[in-house]
PDB file of C-alpha atoms and ligand atoms in Angstrom:
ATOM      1  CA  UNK A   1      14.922  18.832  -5.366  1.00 37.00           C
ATOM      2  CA  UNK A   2      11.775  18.903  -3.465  1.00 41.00           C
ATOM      3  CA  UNK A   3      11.792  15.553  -1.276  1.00 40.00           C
ATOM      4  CA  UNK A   4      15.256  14.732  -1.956  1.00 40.00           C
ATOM      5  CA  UNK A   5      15.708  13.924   1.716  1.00 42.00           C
ATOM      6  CA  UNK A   6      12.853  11.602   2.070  1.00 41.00           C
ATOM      7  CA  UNK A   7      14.014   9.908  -0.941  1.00 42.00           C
ATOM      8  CA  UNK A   8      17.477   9.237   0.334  1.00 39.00           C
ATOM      9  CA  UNK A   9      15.658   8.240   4.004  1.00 40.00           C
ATOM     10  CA  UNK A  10      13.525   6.305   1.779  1.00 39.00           C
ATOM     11  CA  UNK A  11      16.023   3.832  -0.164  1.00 38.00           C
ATOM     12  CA  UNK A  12      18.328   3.189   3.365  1.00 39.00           C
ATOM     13  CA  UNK A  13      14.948   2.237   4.470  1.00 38.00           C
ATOM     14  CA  UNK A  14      14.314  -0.012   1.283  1.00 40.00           C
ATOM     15  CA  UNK A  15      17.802  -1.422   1.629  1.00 36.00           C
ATOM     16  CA  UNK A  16      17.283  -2.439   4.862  1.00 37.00           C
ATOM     17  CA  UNK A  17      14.088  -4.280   4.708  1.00 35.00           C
ATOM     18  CA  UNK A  18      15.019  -5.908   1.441  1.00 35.00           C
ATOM     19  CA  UNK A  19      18.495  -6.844   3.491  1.00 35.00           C
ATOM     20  CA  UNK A  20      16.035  -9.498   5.136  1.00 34.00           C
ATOM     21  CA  UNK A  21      14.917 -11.131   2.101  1.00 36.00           C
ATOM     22  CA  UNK A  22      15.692 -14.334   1.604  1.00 33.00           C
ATOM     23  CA  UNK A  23      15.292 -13.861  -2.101  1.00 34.00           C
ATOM     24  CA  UNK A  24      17.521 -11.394  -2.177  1.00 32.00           C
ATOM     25  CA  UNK A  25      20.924 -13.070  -2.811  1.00 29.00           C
ATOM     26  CA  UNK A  26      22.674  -9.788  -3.883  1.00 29.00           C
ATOM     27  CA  UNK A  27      22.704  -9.272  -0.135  1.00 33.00           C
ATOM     28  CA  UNK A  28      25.280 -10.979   1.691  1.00 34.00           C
ATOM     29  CA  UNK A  29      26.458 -10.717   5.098  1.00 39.00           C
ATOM     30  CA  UNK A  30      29.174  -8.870   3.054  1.00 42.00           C
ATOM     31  CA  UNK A  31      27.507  -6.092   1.716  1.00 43.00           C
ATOM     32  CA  UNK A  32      25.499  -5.877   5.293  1.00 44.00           C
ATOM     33  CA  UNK A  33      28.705  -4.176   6.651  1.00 49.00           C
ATOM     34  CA  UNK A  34      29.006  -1.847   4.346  1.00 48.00           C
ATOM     35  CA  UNK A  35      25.379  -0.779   4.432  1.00 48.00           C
ATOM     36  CA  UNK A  36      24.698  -0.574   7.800  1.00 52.00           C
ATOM     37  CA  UNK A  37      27.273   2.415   9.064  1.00 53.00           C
ATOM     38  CA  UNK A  38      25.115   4.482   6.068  1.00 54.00           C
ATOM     39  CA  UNK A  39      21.948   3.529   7.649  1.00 49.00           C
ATOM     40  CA  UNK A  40      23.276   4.904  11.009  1.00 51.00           C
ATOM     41  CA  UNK A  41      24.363   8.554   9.407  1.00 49.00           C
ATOM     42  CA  UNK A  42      21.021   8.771   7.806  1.00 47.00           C
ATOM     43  CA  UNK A  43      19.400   8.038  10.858  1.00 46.00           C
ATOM     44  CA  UNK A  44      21.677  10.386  13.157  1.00 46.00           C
ATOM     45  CA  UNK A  45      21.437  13.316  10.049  1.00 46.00           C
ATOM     46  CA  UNK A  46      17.809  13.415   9.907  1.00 45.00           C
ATOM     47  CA  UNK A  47      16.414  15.771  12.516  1.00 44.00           C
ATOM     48  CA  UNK A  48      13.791  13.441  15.268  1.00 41.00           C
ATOM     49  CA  UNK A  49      10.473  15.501  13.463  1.00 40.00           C
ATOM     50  CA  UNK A  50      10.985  13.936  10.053  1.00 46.00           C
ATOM     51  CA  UNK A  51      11.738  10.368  11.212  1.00 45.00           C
ATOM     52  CA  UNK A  52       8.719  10.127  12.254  1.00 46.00           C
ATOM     53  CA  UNK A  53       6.992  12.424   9.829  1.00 61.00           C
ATOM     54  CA  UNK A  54       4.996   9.304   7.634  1.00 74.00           C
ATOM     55  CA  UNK A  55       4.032   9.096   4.873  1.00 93.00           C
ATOM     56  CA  UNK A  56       6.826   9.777   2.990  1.00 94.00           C
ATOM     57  CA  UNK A  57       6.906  10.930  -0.962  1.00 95.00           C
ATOM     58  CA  UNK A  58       8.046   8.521  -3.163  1.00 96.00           C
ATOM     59  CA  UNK A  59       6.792   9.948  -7.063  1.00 97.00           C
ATOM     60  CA  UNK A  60       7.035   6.411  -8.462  1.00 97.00           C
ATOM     61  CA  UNK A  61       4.531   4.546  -9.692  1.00 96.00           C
ATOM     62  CA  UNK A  62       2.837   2.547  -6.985  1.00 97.00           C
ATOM     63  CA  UNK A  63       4.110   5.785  -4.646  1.00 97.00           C
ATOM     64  CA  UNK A  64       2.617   8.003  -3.309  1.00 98.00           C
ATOM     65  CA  UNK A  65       2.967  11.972  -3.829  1.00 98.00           C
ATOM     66  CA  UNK A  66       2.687  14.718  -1.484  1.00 97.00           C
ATOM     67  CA  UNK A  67       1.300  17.800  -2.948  1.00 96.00           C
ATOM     68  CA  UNK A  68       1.214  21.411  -0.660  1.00 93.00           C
ATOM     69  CA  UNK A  69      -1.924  22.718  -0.877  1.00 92.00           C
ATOM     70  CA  UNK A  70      -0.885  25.685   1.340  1.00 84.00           C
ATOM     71  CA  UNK A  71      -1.257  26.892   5.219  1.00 77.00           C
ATOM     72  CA  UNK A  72      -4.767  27.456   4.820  1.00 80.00           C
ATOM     73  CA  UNK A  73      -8.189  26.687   6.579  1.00 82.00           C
ATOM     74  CA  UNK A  74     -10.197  26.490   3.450  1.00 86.00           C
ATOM     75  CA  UNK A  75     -11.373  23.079   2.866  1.00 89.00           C
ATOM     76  CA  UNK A  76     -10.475  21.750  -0.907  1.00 91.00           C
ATOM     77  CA  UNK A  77     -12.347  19.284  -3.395  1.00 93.00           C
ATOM     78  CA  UNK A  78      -9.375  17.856  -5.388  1.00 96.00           C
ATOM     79  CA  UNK A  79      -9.446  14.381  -8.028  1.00 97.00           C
ATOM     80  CA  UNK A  80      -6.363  12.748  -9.717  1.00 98.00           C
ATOM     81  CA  UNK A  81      -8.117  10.997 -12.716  1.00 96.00           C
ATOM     82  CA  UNK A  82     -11.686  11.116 -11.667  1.00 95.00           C
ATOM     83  CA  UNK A  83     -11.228  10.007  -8.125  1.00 97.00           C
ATOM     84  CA  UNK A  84     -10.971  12.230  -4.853  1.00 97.00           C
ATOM     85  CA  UNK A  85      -8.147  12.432  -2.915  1.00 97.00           C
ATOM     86  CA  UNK A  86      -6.916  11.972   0.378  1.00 97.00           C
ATOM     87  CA  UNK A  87      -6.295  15.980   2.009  1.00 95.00           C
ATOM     88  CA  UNK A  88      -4.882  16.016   5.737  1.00 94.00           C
ATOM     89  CA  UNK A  89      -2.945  18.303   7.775  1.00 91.00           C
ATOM     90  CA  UNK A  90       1.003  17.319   8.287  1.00 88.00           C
ATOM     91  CA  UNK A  91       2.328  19.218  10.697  1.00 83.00           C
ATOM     92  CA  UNK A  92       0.944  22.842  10.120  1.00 82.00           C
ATOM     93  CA  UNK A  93       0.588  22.074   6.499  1.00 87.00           C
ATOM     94  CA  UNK A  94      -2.427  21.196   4.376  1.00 93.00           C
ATOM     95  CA  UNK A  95      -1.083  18.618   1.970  1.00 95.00           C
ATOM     96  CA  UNK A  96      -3.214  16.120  -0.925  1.00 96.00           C
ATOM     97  CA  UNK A  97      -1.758  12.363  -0.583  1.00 97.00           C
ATOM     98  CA  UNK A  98      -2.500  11.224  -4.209  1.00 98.00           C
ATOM     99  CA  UNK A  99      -1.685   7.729  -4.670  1.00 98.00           C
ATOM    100  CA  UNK A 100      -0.030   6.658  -7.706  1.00 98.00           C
ATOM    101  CA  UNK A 101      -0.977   3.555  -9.759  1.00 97.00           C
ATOM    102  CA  UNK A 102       0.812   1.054 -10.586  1.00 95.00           C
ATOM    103  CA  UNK A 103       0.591   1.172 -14.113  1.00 94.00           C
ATOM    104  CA  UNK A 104       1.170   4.718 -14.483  1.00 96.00           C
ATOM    105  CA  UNK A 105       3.834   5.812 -17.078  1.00 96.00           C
ATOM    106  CA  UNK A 106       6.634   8.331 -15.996  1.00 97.00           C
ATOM    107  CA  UNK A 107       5.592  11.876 -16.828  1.00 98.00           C
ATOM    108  CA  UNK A 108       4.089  14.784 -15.902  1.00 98.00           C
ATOM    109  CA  UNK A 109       0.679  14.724 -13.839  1.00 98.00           C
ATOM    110  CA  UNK A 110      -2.007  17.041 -12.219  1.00 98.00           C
ATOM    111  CA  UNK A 111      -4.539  16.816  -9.452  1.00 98.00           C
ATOM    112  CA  UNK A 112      -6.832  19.365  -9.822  1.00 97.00           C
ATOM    113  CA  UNK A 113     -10.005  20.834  -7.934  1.00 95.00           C
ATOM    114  CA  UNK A 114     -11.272  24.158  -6.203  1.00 94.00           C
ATOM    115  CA  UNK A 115     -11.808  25.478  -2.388  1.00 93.00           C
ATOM    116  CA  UNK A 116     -15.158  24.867  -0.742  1.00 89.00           C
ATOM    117  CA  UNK A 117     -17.486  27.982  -1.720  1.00 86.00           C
ATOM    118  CA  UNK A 118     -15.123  29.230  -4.810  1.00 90.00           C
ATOM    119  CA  UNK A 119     -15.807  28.244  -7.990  1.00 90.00           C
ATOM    120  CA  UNK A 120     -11.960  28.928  -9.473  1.00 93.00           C
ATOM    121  CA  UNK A 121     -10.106  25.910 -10.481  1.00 94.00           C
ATOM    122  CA  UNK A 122      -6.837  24.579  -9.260  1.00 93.00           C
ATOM    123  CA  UNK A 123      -4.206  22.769 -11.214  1.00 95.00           C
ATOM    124  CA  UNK A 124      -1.146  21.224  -8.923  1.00 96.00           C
ATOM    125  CA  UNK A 125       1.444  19.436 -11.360  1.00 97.00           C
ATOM    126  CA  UNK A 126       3.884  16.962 -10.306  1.00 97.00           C
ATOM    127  CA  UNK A 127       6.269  14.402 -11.784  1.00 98.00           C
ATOM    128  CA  UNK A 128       6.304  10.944 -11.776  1.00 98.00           C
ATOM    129  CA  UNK A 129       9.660   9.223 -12.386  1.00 97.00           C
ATOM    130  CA  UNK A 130      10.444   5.665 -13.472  1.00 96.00           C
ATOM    131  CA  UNK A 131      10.916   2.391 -11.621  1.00 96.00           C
ATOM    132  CA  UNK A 132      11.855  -0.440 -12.635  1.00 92.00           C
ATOM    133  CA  UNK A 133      10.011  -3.374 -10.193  1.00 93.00           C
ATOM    134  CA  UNK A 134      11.857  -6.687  -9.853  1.00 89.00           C
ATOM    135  CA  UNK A 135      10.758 -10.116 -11.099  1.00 89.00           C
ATOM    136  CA  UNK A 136       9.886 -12.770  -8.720  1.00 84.00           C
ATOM    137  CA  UNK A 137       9.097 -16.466  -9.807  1.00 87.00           C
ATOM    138  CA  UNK A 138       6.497 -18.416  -7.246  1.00 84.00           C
ATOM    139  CA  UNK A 139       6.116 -22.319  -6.853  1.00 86.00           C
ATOM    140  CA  UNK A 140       2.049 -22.971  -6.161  1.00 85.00           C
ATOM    141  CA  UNK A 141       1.821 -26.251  -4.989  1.00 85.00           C
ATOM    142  CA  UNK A 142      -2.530 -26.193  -5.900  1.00 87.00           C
ATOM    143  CA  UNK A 143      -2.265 -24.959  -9.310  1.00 87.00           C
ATOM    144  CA  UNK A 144      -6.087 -24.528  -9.653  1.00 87.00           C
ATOM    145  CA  UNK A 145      -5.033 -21.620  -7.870  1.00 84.00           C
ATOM    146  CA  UNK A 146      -2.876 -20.619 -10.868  1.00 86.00           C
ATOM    147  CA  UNK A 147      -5.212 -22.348 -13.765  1.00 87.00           C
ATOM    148  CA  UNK A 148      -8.324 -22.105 -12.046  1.00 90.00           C
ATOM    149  CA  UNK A 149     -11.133 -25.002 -13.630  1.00 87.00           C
ATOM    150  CA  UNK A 150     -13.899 -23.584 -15.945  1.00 86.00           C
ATOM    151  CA  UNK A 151     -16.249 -23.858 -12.596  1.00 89.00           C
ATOM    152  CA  UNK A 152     -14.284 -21.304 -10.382  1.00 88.00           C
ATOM    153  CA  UNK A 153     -14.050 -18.388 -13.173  1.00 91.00           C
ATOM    154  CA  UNK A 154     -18.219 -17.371 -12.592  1.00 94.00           C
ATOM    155  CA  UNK A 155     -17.191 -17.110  -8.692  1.00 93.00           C
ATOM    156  CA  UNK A 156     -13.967 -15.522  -9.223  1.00 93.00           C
ATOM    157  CA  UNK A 157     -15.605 -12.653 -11.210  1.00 95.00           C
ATOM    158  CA  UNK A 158     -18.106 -12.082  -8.752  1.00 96.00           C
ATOM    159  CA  UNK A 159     -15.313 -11.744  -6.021  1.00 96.00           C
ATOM    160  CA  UNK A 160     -13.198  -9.519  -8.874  1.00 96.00           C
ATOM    161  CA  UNK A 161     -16.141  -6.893  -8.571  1.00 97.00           C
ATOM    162  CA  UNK A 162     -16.936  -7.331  -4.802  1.00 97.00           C
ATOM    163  CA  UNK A 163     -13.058  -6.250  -4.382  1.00 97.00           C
ATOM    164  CA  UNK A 164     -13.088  -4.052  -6.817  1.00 97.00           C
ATOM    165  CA  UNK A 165     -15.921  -1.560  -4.989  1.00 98.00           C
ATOM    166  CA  UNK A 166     -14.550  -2.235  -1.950  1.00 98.00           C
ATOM    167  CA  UNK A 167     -11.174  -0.731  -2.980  1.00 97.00           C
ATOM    168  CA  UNK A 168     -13.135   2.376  -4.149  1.00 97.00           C
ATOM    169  CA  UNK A 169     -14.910   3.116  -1.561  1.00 97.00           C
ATOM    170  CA  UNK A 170     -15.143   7.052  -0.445  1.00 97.00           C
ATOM    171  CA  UNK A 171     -16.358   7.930   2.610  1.00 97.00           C
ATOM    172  CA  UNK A 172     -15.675  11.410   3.639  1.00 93.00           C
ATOM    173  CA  UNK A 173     -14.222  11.683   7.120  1.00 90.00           C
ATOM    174  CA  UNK A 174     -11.071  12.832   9.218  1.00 89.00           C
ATOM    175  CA  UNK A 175      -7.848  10.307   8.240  1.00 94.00           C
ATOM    176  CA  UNK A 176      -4.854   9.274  10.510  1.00 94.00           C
ATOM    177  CA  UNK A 177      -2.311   8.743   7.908  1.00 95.00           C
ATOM    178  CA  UNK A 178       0.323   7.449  10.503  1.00 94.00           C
ATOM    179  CA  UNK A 179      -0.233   3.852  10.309  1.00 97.00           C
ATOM    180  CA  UNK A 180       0.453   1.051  12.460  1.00 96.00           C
ATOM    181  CA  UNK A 181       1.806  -2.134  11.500  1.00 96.00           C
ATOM    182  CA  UNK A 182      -0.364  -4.677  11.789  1.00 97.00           C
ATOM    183  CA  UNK A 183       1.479  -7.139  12.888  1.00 96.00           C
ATOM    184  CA  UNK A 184       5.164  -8.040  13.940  1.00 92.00           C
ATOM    185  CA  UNK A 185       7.556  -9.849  11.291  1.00 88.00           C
ATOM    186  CA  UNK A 186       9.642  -9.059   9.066  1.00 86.00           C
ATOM    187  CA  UNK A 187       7.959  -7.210   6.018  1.00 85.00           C
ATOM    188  CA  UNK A 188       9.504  -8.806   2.799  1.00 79.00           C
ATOM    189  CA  UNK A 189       9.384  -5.305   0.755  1.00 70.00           C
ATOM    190  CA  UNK A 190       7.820  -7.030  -2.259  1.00 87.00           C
ATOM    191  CA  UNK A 191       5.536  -4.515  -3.107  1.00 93.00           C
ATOM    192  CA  UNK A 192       5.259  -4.110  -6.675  1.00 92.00           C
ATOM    193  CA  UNK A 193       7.271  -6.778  -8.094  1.00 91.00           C
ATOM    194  CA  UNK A 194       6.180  -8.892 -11.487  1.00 87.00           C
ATOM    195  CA  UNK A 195       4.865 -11.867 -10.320  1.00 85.00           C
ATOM    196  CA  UNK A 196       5.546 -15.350 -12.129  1.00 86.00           C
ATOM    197  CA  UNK A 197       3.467 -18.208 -10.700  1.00 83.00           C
ATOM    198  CA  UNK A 198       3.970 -21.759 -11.685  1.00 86.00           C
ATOM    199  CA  UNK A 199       6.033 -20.453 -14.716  1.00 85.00           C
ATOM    200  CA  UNK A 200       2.845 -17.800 -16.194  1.00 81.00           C
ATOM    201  CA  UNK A 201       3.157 -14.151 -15.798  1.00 83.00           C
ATOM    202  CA  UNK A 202      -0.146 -12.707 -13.179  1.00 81.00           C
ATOM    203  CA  UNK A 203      -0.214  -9.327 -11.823  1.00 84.00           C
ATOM    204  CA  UNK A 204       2.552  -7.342 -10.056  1.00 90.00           C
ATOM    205  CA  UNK A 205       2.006  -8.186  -6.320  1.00 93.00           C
ATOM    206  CA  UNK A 206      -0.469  -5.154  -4.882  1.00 94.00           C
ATOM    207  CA  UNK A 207       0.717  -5.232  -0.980  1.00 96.00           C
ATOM    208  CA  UNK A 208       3.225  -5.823   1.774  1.00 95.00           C
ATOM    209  CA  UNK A 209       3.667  -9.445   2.995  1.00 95.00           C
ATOM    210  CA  UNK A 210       4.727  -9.674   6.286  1.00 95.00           C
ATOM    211  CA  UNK A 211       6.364 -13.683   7.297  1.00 94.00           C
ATOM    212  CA  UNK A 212       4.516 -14.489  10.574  1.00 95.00           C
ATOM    213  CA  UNK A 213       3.177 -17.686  12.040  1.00 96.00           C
ATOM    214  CA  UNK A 214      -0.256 -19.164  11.699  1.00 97.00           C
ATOM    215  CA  UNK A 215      -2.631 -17.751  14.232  1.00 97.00           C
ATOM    216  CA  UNK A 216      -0.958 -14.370  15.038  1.00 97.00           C
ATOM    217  CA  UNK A 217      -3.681 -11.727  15.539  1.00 98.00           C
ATOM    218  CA  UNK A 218      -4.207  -8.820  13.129  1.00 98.00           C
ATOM    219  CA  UNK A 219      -4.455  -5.343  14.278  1.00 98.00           C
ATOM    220  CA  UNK A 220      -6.166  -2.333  12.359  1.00 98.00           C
ATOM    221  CA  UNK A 221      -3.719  -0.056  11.136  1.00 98.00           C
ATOM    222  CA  UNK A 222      -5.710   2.521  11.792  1.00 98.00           C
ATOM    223  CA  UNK A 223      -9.701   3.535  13.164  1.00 98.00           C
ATOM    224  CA  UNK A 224     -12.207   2.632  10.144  1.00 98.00           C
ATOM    225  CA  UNK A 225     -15.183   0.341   9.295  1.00 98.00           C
ATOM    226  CA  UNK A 226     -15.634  -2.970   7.820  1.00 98.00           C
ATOM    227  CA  UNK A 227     -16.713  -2.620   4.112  1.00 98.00           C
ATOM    228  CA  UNK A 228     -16.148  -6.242   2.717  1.00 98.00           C
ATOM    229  CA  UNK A 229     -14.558  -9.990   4.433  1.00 98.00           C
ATOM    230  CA  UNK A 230     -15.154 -13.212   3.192  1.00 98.00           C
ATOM    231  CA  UNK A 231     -13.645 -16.522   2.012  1.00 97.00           C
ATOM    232  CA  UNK A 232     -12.413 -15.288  -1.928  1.00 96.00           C
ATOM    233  CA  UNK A 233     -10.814 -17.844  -4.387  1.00 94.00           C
ATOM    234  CA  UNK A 234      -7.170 -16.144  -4.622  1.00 90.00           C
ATOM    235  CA  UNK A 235      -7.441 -13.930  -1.342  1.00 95.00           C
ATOM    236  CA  UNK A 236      -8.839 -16.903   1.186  1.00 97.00           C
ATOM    237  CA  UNK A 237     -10.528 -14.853   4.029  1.00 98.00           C
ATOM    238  CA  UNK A 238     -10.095 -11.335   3.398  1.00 98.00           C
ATOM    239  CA  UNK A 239     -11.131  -8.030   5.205  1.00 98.00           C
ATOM    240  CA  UNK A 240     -11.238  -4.554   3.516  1.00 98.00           C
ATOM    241  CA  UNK A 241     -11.495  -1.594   6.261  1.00 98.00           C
ATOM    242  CA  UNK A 242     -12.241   1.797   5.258  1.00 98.00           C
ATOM    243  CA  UNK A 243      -9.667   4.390   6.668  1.00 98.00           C
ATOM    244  CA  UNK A 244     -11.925   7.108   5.480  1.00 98.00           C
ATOM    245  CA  UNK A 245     -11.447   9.548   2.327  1.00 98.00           C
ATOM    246  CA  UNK A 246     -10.889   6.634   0.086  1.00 98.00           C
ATOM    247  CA  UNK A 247      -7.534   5.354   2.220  1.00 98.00           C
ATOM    248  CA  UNK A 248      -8.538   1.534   1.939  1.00 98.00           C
ATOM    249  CA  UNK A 249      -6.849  -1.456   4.146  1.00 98.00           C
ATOM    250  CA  UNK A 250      -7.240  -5.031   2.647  1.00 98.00           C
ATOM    251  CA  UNK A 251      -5.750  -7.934   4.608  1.00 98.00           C
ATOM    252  CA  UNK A 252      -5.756 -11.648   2.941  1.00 97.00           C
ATOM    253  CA  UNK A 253      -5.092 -15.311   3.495  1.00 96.00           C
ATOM    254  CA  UNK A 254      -6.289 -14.859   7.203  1.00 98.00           C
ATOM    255  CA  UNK A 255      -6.745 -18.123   9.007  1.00 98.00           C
ATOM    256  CA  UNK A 256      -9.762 -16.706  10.936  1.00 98.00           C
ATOM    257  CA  UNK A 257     -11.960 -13.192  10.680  1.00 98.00           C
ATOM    258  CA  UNK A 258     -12.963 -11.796  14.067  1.00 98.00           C
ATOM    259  CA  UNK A 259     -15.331  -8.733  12.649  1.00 98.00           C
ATOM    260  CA  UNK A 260     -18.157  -8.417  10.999  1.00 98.00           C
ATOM    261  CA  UNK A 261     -19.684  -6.224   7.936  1.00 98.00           C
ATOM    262  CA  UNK A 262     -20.228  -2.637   8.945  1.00 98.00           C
ATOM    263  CA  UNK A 263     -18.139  -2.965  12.017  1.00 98.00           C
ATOM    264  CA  UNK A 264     -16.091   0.340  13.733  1.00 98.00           C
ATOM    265  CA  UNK A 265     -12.536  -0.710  14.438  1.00 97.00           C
ATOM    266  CA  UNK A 266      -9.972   1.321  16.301  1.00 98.00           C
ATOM    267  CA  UNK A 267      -6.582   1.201  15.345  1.00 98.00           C
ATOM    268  CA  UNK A 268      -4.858  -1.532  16.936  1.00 98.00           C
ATOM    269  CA  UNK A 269      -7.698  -3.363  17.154  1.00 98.00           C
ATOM    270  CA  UNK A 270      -7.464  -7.106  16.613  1.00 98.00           C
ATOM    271  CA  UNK A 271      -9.673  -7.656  13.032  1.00 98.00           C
ATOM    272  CA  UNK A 272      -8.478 -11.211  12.475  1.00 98.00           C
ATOM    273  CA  UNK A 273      -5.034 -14.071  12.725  1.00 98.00           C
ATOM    274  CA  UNK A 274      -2.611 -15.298  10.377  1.00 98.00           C
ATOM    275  CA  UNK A 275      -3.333 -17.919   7.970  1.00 97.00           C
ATOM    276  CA  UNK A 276      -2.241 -19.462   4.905  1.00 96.00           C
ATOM    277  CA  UNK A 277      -5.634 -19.440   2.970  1.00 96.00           C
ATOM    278  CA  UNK A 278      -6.172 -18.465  -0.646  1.00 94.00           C
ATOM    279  CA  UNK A 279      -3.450 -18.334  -3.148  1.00 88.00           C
ATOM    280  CA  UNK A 280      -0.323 -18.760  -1.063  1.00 88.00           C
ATOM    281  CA  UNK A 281       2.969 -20.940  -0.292  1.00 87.00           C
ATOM    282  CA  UNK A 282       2.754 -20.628   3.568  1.00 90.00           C
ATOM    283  CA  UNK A 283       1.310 -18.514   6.681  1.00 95.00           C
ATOM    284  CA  UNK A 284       2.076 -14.703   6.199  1.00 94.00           C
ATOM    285  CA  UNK A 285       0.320 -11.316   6.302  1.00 97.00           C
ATOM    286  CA  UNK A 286      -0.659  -9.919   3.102  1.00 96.00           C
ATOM    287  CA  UNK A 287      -1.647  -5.955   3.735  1.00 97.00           C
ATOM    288  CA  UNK A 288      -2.715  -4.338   0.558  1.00 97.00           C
ATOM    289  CA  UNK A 289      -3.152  -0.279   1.022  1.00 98.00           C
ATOM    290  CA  UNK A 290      -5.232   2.172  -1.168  1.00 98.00           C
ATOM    291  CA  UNK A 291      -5.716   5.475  -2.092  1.00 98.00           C
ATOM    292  CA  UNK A 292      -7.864   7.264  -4.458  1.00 98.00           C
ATOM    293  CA  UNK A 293      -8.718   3.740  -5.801  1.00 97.00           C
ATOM    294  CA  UNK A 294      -5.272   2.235  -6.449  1.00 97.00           C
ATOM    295  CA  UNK A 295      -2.826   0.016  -4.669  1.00 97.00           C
ATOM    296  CA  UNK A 296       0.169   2.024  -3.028  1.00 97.00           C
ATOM    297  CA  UNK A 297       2.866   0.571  -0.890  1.00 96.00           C
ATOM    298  CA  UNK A 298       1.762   0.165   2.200  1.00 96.00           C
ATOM    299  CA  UNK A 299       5.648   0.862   4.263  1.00 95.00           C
ATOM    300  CA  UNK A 300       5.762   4.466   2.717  1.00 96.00           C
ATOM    301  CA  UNK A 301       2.681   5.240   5.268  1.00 96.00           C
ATOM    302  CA  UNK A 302       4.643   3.178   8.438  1.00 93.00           C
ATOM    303  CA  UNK A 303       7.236   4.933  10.645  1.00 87.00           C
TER     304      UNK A 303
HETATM  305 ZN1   ZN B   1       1.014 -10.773  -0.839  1.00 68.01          ZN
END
């Protein structure tokens, strides 16, 4: 099965981070032992090139999928549902990075578009299996920040569509899909779990949090310009960067913003610090990711 090693690669990965979850009682000290050795054979049976080959394939939904578009030096217009996607070179190949919502139900799929100067179009099918996303119940201690007052729902809308364009923003320009993490901690792996706050059902959690301390600086995963930062109701201060060809960065609950709107950014740049503003129980690093307008997990794209 095509990607069958990545997936494999993929889930020792996912074990491992989630291994460092507090909330993750199933894994004990215990169960540690028995894990690790497998991590260690995965690592020593995958060849050095694909270790580092990122992002890697995961056709689930809030995954991302990897579609061949050939060894070719045509340049292609593809969309999955009305938006364009991401094409870059891996390796010698020319591959579409199509991100995968959320919301999507298991099934069969298409992106479809034509080469530059040819009118013929282009189906590529792929599959999208299940997953099932765990539940995770959250103690706000400000519960306007749960059941927000009458008074904070006309500014909360406004900052709904602000975030909204931001995440689909298009700009058409070269992409370095090899991200950097932005900063050090341990990443919590929470991506796409149901979120219960205060005992109500929200949305399933859209990004990475990564635990770090107050004040820690920010760096750009990759080059890209400031599109949108503020001080939003559930976010606190928030940047969005633009990675180019619709591969969006958001960061949130910073404690302090140190660009400005329209700014170039190189990766590694510093873009802001650690805070605990917005809708949150403590100082962390919230890094949302996007692609062709939806929310992806952001470690599939890390080395
Ligand atoms: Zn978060």
């Amino acid at each position: 099965m095509n990607g069958n090693i990545y997936q494999k690669f993929e889930f020792y990965v996912r074990v491992s981070i989630t291994m460092y979850n507090p909330d993750d009682l199933e894994f004990t000290p215990a169960r540690m032992h028995k894990i690790f050795p497998s991590i260690l054979l995965i690592l020593i049976l995958l060849p050095a090139g694909m270790l580092l080959a990122a992002p890697i394939q995961s056709m689930v939904p809030g995954g991302v999928a990897i579609i061949e578009l050939g060894n070719v030096d045509k340049t292609p217009h593809f969309k999955f549902r009305n938006k364009p996607v991401l094409v870059t070179h891996l390796n010698d190949r020319l591959v579409a990075i199509v991100g995968l919502a959320l919301n999507l139900r298991p099934g069969d799929y298409f992106i479809s578009g034509h080469w530059d100067n040819e009118s013929a179009l282009l189906k590529k099918f792929f599959t999208i299996n299940d997953k099932q996303y765990s539940t995770q119940h959250i103690n706000i201690e400000d519960d306007r920040k749960v059941n927000p007052y009458a008074s904070d729902m006309d500014r909360i809308l406004t900052e709904q569509k602000r975030q909204n364009r931001a995440k689909n923003h298009y700009s058409n320009k070269a992409v370095d899909v090899d991200l950097l993490q932005p900063v050090a901690g341990i990443m919590t792996g929470s991506f796409g779990r149901r979120r219960i706050f205060n005992g109500q059902s929200r949305r399933p959690h859209s990004g990475m949090d990564i635990a770090a301390n107050e004040g820690v600086p920010v760096a750009a995963p990759a080059n890209g310009t400031v599109i949108e930062l503020g001080d939003f109701f559930f976010s606190g201060n928030l940047v969005y960067i633009d990675h180019g060809q619709g591969m969006i960065s958001m960061f949130a609950h910073l404690s302090e913003i140190d660009v400005e709107l329209g700014q170039q950014i190189e990766k590694g740049q510093i873009i802001g610090k650690v805070g605990a503003t917005g809708r949150v129980t403590g100082p962390h690093l919230h890094w949302s990711l996007g692609l062709n307008g939806t929310w992806v997990d952001p470690s599939l794209f890390l080395p």
